[in-house]
Tab-separated table of C-alpha atoms and ligand atoms in Angstrom:
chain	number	residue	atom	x	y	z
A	1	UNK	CA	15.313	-16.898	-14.020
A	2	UNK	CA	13.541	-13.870	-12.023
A	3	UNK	CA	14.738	-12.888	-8.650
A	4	UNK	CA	12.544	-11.233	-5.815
A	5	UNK	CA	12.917	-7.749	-7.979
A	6	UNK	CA	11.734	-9.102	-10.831
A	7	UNK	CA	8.090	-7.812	-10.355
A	8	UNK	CA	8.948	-3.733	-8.937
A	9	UNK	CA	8.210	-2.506	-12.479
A	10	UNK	CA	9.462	0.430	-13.715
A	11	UNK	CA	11.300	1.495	-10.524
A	12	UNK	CA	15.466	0.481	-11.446
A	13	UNK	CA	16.925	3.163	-9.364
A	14	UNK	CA	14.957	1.701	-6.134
A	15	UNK	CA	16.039	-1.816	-7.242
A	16	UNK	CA	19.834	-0.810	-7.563
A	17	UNK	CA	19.572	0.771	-4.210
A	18	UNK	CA	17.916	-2.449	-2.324
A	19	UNK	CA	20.126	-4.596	-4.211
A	20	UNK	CA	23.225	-2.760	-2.719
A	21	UNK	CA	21.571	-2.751	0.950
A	22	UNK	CA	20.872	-6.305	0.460
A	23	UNK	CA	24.574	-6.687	-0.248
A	24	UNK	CA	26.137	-4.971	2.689
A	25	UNK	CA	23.664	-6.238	5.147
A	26	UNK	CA	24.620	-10.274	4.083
A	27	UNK	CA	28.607	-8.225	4.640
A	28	UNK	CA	27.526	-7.523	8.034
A	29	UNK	CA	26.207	-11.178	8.711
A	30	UNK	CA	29.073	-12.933	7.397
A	31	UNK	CA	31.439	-10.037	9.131
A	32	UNK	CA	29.840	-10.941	12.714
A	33	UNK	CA	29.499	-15.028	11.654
A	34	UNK	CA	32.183	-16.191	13.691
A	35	UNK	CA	30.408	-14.940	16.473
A	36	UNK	CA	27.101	-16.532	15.844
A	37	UNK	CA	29.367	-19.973	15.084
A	38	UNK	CA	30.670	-20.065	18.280
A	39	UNK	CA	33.979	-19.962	16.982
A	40	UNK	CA	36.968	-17.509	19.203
A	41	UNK	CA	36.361	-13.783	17.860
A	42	UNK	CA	38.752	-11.307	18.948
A	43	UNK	CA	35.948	-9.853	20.854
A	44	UNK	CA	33.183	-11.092	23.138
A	45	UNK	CA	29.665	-11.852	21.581
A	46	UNK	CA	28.359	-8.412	23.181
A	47	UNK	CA	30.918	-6.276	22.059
A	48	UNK	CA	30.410	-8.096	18.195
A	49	UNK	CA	26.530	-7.001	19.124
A	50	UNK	CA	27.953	-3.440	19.874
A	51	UNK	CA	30.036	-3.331	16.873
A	52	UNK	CA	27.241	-4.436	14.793
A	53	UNK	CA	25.376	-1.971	16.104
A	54	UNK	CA	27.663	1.210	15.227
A	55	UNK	CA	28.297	-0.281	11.834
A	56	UNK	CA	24.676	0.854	11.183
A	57	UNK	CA	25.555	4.316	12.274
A	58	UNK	CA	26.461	6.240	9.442
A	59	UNK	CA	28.288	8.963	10.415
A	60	UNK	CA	31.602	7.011	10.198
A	61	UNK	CA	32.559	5.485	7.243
A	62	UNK	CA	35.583	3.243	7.868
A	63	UNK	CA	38.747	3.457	4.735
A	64	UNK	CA	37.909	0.149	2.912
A	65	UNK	CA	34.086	-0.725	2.009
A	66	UNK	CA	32.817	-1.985	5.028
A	67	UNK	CA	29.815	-4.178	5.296
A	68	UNK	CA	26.842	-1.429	6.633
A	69	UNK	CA	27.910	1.348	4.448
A	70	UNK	CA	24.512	0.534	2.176
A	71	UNK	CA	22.357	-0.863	4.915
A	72	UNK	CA	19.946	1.054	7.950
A	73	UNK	CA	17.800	-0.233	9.902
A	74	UNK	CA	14.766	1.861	9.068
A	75	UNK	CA	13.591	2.522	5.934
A	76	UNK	CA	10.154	4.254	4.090
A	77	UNK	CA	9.310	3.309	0.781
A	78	UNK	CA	6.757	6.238	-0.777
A	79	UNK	CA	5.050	6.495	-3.961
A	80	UNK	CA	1.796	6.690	-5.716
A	81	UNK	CA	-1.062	3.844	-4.743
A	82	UNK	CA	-0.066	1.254	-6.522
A	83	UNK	CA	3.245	2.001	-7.731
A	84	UNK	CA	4.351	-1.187	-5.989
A	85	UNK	CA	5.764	0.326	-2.370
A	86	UNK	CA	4.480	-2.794	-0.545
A	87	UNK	CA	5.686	-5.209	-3.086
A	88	UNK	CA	9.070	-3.200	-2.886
A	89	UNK	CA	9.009	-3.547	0.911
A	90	UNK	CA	8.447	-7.217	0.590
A	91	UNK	CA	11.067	-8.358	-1.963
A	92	UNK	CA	13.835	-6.212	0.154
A	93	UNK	CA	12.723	-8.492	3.141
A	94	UNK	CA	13.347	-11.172	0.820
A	95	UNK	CA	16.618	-10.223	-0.123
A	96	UNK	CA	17.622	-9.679	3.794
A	97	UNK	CA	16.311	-13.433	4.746
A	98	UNK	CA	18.215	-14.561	1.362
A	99	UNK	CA	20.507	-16.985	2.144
A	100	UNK	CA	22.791	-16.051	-0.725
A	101	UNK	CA	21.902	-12.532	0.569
A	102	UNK	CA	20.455	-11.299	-3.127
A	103	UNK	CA	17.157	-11.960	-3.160
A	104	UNK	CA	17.375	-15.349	-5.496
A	105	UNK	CA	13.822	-15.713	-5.248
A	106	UNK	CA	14.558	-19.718	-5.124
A	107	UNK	CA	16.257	-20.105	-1.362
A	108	UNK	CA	14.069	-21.418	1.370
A	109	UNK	CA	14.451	-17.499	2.498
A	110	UNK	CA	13.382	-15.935	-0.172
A	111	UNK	CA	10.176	-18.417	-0.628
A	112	UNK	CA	9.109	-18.022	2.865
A	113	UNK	CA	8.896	-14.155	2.887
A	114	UNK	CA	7.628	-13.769	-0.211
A	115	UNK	CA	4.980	-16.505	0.609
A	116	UNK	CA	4.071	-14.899	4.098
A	117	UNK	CA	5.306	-17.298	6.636
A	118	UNK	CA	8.994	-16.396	7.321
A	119	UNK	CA	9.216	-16.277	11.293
A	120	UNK	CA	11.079	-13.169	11.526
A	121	UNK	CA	9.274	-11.117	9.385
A	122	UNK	CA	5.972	-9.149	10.390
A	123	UNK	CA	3.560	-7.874	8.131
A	124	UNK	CA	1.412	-5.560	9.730
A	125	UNK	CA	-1.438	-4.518	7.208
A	126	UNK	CA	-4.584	-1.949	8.860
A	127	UNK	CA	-7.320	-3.286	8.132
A	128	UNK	CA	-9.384	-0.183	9.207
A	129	UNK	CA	-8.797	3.446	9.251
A	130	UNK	CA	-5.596	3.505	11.729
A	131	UNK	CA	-3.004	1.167	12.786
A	132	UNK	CA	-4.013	1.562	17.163
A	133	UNK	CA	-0.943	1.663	19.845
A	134	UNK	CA	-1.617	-2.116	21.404
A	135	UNK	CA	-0.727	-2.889	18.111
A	136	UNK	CA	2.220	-1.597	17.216
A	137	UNK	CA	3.767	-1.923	20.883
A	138	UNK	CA	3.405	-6.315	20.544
A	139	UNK	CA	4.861	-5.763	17.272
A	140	UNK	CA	7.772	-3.935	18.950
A	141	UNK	CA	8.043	-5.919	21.411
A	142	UNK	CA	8.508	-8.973	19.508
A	143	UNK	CA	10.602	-7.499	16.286
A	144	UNK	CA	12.857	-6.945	19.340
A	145	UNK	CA	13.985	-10.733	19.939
A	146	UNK	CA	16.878	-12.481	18.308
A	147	UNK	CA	15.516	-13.221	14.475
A	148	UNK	CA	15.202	-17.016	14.826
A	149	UNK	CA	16.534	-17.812	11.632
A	150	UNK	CA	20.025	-16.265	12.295
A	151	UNK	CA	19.953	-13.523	9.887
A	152	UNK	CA	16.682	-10.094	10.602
A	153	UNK	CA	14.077	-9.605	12.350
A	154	UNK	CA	11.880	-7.737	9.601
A	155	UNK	CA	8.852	-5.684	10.294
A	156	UNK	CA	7.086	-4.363	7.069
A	157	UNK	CA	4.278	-1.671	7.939
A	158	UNK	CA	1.947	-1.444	4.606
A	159	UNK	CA	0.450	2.453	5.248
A	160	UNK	CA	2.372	3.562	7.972
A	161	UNK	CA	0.447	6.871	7.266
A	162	UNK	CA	-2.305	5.392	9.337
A	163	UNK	CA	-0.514	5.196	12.705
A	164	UNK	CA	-2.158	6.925	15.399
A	165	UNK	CA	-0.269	8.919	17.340
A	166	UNK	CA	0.213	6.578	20.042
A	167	UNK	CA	0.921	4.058	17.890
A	168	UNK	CA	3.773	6.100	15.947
A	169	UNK	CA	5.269	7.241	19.410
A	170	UNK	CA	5.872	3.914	20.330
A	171	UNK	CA	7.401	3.198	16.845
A	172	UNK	CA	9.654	6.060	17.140
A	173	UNK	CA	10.805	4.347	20.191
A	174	UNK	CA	11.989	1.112	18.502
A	175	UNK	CA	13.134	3.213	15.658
A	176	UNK	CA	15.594	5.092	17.665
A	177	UNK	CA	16.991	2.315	20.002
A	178	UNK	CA	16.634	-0.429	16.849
A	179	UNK	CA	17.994	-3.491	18.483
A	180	UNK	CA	21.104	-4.722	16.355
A	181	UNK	CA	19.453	-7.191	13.949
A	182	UNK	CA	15.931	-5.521	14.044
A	183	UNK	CA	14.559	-3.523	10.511
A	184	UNK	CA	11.848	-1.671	10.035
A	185	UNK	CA	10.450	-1.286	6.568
A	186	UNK	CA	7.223	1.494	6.039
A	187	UNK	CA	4.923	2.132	3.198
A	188	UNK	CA	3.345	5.677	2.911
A	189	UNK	CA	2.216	7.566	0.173
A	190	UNK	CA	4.763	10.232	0.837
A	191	UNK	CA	7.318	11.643	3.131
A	192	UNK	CA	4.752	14.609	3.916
A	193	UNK	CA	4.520	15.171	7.902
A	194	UNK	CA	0.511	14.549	7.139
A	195	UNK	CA	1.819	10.934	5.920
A	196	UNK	CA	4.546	10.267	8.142
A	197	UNK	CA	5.590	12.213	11.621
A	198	UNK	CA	8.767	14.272	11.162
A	199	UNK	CA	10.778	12.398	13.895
A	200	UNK	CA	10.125	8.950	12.460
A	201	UNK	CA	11.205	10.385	8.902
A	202	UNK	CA	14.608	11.572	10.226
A	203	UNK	CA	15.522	8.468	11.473
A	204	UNK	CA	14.636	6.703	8.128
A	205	UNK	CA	16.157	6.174	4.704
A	206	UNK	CA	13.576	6.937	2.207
A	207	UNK	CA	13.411	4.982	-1.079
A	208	UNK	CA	10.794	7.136	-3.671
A	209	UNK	CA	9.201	5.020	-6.019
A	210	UNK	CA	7.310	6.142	-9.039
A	211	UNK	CA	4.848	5.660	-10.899
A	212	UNK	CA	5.444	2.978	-13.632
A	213	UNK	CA	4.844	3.224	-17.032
A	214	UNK	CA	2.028	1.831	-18.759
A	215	UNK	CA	4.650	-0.030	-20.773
A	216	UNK	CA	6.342	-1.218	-17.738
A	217	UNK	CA	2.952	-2.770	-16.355
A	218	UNK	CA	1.657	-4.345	-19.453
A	219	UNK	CA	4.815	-5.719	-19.994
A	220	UNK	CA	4.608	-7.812	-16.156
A	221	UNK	CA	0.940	-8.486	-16.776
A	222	UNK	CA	2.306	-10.548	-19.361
A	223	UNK	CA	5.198	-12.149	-18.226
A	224	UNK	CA	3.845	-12.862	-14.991
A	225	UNK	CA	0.023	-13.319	-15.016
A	226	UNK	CA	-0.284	-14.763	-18.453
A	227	UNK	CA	-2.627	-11.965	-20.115
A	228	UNK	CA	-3.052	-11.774	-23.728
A	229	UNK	CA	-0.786	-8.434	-24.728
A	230	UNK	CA	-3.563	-5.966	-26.277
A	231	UNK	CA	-5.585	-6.648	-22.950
A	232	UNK	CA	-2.436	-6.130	-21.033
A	233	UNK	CA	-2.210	-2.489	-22.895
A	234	UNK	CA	-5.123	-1.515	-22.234
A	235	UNK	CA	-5.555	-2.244	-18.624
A	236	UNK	CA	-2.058	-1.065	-18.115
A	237	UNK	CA	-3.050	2.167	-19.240
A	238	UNK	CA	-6.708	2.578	-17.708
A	239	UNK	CA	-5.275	1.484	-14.541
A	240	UNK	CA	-2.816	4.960	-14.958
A	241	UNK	CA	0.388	2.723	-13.564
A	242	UNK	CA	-1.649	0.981	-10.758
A	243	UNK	CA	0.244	-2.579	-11.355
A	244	UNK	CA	-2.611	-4.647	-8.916
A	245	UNK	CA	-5.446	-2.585	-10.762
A	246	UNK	CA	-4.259	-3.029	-13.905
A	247	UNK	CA	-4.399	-6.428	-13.602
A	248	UNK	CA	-7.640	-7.067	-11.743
A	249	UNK	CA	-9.134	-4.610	-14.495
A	250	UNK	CA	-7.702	-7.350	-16.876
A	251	UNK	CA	-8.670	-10.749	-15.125
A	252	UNK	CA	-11.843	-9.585	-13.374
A	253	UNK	CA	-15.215	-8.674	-15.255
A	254	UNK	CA	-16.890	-7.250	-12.452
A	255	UNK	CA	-13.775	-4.738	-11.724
A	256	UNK	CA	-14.724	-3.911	-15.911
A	257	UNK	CA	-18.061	-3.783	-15.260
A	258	UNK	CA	-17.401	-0.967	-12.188
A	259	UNK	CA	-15.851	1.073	-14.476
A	260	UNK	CA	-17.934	0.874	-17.278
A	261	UNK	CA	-20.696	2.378	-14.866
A	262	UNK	CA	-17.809	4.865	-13.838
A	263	UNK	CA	-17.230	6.085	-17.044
A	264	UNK	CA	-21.191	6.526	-18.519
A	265	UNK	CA	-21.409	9.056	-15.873
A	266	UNK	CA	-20.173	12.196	-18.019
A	267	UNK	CA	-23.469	11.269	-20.503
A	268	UNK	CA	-25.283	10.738	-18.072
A	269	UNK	CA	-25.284	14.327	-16.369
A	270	UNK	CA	-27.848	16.113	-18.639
A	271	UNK	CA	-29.716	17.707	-15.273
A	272	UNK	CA	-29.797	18.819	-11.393
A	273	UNK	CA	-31.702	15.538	-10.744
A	274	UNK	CA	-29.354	13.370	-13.138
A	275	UNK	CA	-26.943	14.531	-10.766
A	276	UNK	CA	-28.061	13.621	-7.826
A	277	UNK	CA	-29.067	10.113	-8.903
A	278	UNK	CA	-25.071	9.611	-10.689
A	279	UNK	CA	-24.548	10.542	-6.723
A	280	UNK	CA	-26.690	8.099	-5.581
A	281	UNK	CA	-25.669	5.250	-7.982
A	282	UNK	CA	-21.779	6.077	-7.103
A	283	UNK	CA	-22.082	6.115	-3.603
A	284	UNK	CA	-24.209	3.126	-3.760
A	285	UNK	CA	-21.823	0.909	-6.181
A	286	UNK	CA	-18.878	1.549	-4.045
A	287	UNK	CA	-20.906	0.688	-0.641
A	288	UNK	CA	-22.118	-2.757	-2.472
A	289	UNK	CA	-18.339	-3.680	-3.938
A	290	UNK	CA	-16.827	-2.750	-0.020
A	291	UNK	CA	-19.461	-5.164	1.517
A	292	UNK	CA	-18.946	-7.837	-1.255
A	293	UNK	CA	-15.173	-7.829	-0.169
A	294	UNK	CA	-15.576	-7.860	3.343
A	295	UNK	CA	-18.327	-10.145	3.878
A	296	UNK	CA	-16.716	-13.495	3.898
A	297	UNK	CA	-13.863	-12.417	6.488
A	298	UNK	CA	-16.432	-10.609	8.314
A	299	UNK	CA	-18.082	-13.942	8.891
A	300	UNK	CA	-15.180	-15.801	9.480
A	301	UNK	CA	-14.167	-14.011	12.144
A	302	UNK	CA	-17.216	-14.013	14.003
A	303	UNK	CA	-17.793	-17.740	13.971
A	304	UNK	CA	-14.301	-18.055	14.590
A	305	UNK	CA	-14.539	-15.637	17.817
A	306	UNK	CA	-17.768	-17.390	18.855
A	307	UNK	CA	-16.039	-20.872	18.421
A	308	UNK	CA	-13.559	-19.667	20.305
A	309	UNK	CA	-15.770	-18.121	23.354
A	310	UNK	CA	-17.621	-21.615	23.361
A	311	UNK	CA	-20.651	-20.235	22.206
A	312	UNK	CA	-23.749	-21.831	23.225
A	313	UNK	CA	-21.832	-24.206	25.421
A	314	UNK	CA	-23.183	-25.257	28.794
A	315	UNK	CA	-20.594	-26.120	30.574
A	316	UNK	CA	-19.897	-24.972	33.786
A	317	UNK	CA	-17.296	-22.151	31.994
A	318	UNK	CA	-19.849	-21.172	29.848
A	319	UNK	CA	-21.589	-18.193	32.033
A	320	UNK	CA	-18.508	-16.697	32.718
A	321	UNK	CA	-17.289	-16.653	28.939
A	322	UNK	CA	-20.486	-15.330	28.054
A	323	UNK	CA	-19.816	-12.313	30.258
A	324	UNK	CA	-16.381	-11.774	28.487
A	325	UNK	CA	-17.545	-12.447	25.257
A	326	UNK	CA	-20.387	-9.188	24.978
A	327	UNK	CA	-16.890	-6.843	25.220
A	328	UNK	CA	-14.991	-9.157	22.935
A	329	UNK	CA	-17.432	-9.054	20.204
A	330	UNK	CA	-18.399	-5.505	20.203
A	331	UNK	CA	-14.692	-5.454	20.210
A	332	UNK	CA	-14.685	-7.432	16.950
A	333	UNK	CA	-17.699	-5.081	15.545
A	334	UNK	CA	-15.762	-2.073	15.800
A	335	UNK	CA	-13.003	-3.282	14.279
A	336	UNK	CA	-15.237	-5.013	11.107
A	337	UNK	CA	-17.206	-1.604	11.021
A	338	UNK	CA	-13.627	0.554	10.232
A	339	UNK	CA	-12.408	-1.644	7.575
A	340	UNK	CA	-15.713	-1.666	5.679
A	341	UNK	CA	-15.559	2.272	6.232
A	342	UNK	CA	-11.998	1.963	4.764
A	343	UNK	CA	-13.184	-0.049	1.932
A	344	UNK	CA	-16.070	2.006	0.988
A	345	UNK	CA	-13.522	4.737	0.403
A	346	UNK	CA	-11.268	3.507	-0.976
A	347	UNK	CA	-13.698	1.707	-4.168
A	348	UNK	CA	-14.748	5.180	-4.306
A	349	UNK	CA	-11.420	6.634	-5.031
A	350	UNK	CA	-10.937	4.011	-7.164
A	351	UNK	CA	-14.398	5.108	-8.979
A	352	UNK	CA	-12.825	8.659	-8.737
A	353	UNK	CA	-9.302	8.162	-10.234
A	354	UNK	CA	-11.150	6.839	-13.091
A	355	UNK	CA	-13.050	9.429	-13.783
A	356	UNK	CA	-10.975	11.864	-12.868
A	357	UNK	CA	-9.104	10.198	-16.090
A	358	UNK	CA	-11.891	10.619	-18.699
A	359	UNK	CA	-11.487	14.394	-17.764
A	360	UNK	CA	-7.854	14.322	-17.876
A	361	UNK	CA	-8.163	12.845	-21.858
A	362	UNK	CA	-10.806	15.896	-22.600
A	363	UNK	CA	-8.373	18.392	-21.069
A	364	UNK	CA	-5.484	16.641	-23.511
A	365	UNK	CA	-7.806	16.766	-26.248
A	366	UNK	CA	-8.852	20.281	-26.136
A	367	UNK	CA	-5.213	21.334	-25.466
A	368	UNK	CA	-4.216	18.986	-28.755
A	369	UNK	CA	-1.452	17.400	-26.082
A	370	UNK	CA	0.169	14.899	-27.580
A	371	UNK	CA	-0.486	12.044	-24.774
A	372	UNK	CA	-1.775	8.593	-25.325
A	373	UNK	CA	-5.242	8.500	-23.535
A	374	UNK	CA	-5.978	7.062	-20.116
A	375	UNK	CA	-9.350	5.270	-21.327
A	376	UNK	CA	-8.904	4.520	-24.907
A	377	UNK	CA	-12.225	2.883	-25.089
A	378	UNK	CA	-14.132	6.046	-24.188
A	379	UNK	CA	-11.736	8.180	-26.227
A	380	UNK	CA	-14.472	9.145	-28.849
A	381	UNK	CA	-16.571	10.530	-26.089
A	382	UNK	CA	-13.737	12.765	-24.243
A	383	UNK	CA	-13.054	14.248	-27.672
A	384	UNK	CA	-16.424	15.429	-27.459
A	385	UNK	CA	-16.491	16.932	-24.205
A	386	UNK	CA	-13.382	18.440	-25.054
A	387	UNK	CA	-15.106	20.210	-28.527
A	388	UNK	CA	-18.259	21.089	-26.145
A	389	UNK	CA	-15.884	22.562	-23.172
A	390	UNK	CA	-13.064	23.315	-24.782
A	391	UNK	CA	-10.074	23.256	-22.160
A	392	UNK	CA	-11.386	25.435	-19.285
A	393	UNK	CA	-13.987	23.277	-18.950
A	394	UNK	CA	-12.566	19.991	-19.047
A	395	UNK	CA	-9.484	21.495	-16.603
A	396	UNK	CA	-12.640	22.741	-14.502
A	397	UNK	CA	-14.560	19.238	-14.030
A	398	UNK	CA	-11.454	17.286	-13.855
A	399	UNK	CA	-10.636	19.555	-10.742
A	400	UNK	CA	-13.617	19.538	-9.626
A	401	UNK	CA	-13.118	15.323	-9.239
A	402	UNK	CA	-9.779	16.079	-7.736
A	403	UNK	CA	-11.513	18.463	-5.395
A	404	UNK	CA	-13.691	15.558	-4.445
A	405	UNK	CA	-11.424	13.536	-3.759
A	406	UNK	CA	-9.206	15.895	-1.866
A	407	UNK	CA	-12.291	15.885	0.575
A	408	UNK	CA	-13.381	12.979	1.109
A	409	UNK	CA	-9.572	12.373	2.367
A	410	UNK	CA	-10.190	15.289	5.075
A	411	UNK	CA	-13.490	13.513	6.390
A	412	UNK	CA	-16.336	15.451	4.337
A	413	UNK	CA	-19.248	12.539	4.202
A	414	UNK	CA	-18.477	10.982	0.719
A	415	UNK	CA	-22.388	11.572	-0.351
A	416	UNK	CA	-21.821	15.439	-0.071
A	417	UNK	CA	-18.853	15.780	-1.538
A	418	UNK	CA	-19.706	13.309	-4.549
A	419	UNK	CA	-23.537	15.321	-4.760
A	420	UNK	CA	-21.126	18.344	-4.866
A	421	UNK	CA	-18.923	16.823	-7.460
A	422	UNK	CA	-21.709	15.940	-9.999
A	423	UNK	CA	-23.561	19.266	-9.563
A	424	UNK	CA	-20.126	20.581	-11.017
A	425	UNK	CA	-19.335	18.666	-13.486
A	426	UNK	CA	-22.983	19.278	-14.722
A	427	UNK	CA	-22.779	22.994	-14.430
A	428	UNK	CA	-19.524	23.000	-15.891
B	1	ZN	ZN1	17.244	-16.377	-1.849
C-alpha cells in the first residue's frame, strides 16, 4: 500500500526529511495531549501553549530527542515547474493531519487533505498574476485560530513568488509571531530574493526539490494513472521531468496536438515572413488554449455573482443591489482578465520549453553528447539541424528561446519577444 509520499517522484531526500518532521510534530501533539485531554499537567494549558511554542525554536536542543527537533513552523518547498513542489506541500499537510502522524494515506486525515476539504488546511492558489494583501491578511487571520481538528492549522501557498508586497509583509507578520499550532507551507520556484523576499526566507526551512527523472515519471504514470509503459516513456521524457505534463501529454490529444504544431516550427522558418507568421500562429495557439481553459469558470462565476446580486430581480432590494453590483462585477472582470493573462503565458512557456528542447537535442547532436533526446519523435529532424548548424548554431537558437523566455518573464509583450525569437532562430 502507498502512503501520501508515494507520488513525489524522484525526490527521496525531501521525502526522508518530511517524513522525520511529520514524526516529531505527531511527538509534539502527543507530548502536549494531556493538556488538550483535560487531564492534570504539571503546568497550566497556557504555559503547555508556551512550551509548545519554544519547542519550535531551534536554537535549544534539549539532551534526549525531543519532539520539535525535526519540525518548524514555516517551510518553502522550491524546485523546477513541475517537479512536484505543490504536491510535496500537500502530502506533508497530509502527514501533519495524519492521525497515525505518517502520512498513511488511508486515515480520515490523510483523505481529507489530500482530497481538499480538511478544515484546517488552506490552499491558497493565484489565480492571476499576484496573490493581493486582502488576501493573504483573511488567510492570516484565520490560520491563526485553534485547528479544529485538534492537531494544525495548515496554510499551503502554491507560488508564493507572486505575493505582492503587501501581501508578503503581512505574511512575514504571521511568519514571525506563528501562533503555536499554525504552519505555513510555500511553493516558489526558488529561494532567489526575486522569488521569495529575504526576510520571509530566513524565517523558513527550505526543502529543494529536483527535477525527476524521466524514469522516475514514467514509472508513476504507470503505477498511478494506468498508461501503457512506451507512452509513459515517451511523455516522461518530452515533458523534461514535468510529472502533470507528462501525463496530460500522455492522456490528452489536444496537449499532443499543441506540440506537434510546437515542434514543425524549426521547418517551418525558411524566411523573414515565415517568421513572422510562426509568431503569429504561436502567439495565437497559446491565446486560444488560455481562453479554452478559462472559459467555463469564467462563466461560472459570473452567473454565480449575478445569482447572487439578484440579478434582474424587482424587488424592492433590487435598485440598491444593482448599484453595488456595477463595482462588484468589474471587480470580478479584473480578476478573470489576470488569470487569462496568466494563462496565456504560461501555454506559451509551455510552447517554449518545448522548443527550447528540439534545440537542446541539435546542440547534443552536434556535440555527439551522449544524452537520450528530449523529443524522440522529432529526433531525425534535430540531427539535421545539428549537421546544417553544427553546435554554435544550435547553442545560438536554443538561447535565443531561452532569451525569449527570459523576457517575457520581465514583462516584454510576448508578440515582440516571440517575433524576436523566430527572426533568430531563422537567421541563425
Ligand atoms: Zn493518515
Amino acid at each position: 500500500m502507498t502512503d501520501v509520499f508515494a507520488d513525489l517522484v524522484g525526490q527521496d531526500e525531501a521525502v526522508a526529511t518530511l517524513r522525520r518532521a511529520a514524526a516529531s510534530a505527531a511527538a509534539l501533539l502527543r507530548a502536549a495531549a494531556p493538556v488538550a485531554a483535560g487531564r492534570a499537567g504539571p503546568t497550566g494549558g497556557d504555559d503547555d501553549l508556551d512550551a509548545l511554542a519554544e519547542e519550535f525554536d531551534e536554537s535549544g536542543p534539549g539532551p534526549e530527542v525531543e519532539p520539535g527537533a525535526g519540525m518548524t513552523h514555516a517551510w518553502i518547498f522550491t524546485g523546477p515547474p513541475g517537479s512536484g513542489r505543490s504536491v510535496a506541500a500537500r502530502a506533508f499537510a497530509a502527514a501533519l493531519q495524519c492521525v497515525h502522524g505518517t502520512g498513511c494515506g488511508h486515515c480520515p486525515g490523510c483523505h481529507t487533505t489530500l482530497g481538499g476539504t480538511h478544515a484546517d488546511v488552506r490552499l491558497v492558489v493565484p489565480e492571476g498574476l499576484s496573490i493581493g494583501v486582502n488576501e493573504m491578511r483573511a488567510l492570516v487571520l484565520r490560520a491563526a485560530s485553534t485547528p479544529s481538528g485538534g492537531r494544525w492549522q495548515v496554510v499551503i501557498i502554491e507560488d508564493a513568488d507572486r505575493l505582492t508586497e503587501a501581501a508578503g509583509n503581512a505574511l512575514l507578520k504571521a511568519v514571525e509571531e506563528p501562533p503555536p499550532r499554525t504552519v505555513f507551507l510555500l511553493c516558489a520556484p526558488s529561494t532567489h530574493p526575486d522569488d521569495i523576499s529575504v526576510t520571509i526566507r530566513s524565517r523558513c526551512r527550505v526543502v529543494p526539490l529536483r527535477q525527476p527523472p524521466a524514469g522516475a515519471v514514467a514509472e508513476v504514470l504507470v503505477r498511478r494513472d494506468g498508461i501503457a509503459p512506451d507512452v509513459a516513456e515517451w511523455a516522461a521524457a518530452a515533458a523534461q521531468g514535468h510529472v502533470g505534463r507528462a501525463r496530460r501529454l500522455a492522456s490528452d490529444p489536444e496537449a499532443r496536438q499543441r506540440r506537434d504544431a510546437v515542434l514543425a516550427v524549426p521547418r517551418r522558418l525558411t524566411g523573414v515572413g515565415a517568421a513572422f507568421d510562426a509568431a503569429s500562429a504561436l502567439i495565437e495557439a497559446a491565446e486560444a488554449e488560455a481562453a479554452a481553459s478559462v472559459a467555463e469558470i469564467d462563466e461560472a462565476e459570473r452567473a454565480a455573482l449575478q445569482t447572487a446580486l439578484g440579478a434582474g430581480g424587482t424587488g424592492r432590494g433590487a435598485a440598491g443591489a444593482m448599484r453595488g453590483a456595477a463595482g462588484q462585477l468589474k471587480d470580478l472582470e479584473r480578476r478573470q482578465k489576470s488569470r487569462a493573462t496568466r494563462a496565456q503565458r504560461d501555454a506559451l512557456d509551455r510552447a517554449l520549453v518545448d522548443l527550447a528542447g528540439f534545440y537542446r537535442d541539435a546542440l547534443t547532436m552536434a556535440l555527439r553528447a551522449p544524452v537520450a533526446p528530449v523529443h524522440t519523435d522529432t529526433a531525425a529532424l534535430a540531427g539535421a539541424g545539428a549537421q546544417k548548424w553544427d553546435a554554435d548554431g544550435a547553442l545560438r537558437r536554443l538561447e535565443a528561446v531561452l532569451e525569449c523566455r527570459a523576457a517575457i518573464e520581465a514583462n516584454v509583450k510576448p508578440r515582440i519577444a516571440v517575433e524576436a525569437m523566430m527572426l533568430a532562430l531563422w537567421k541563425g
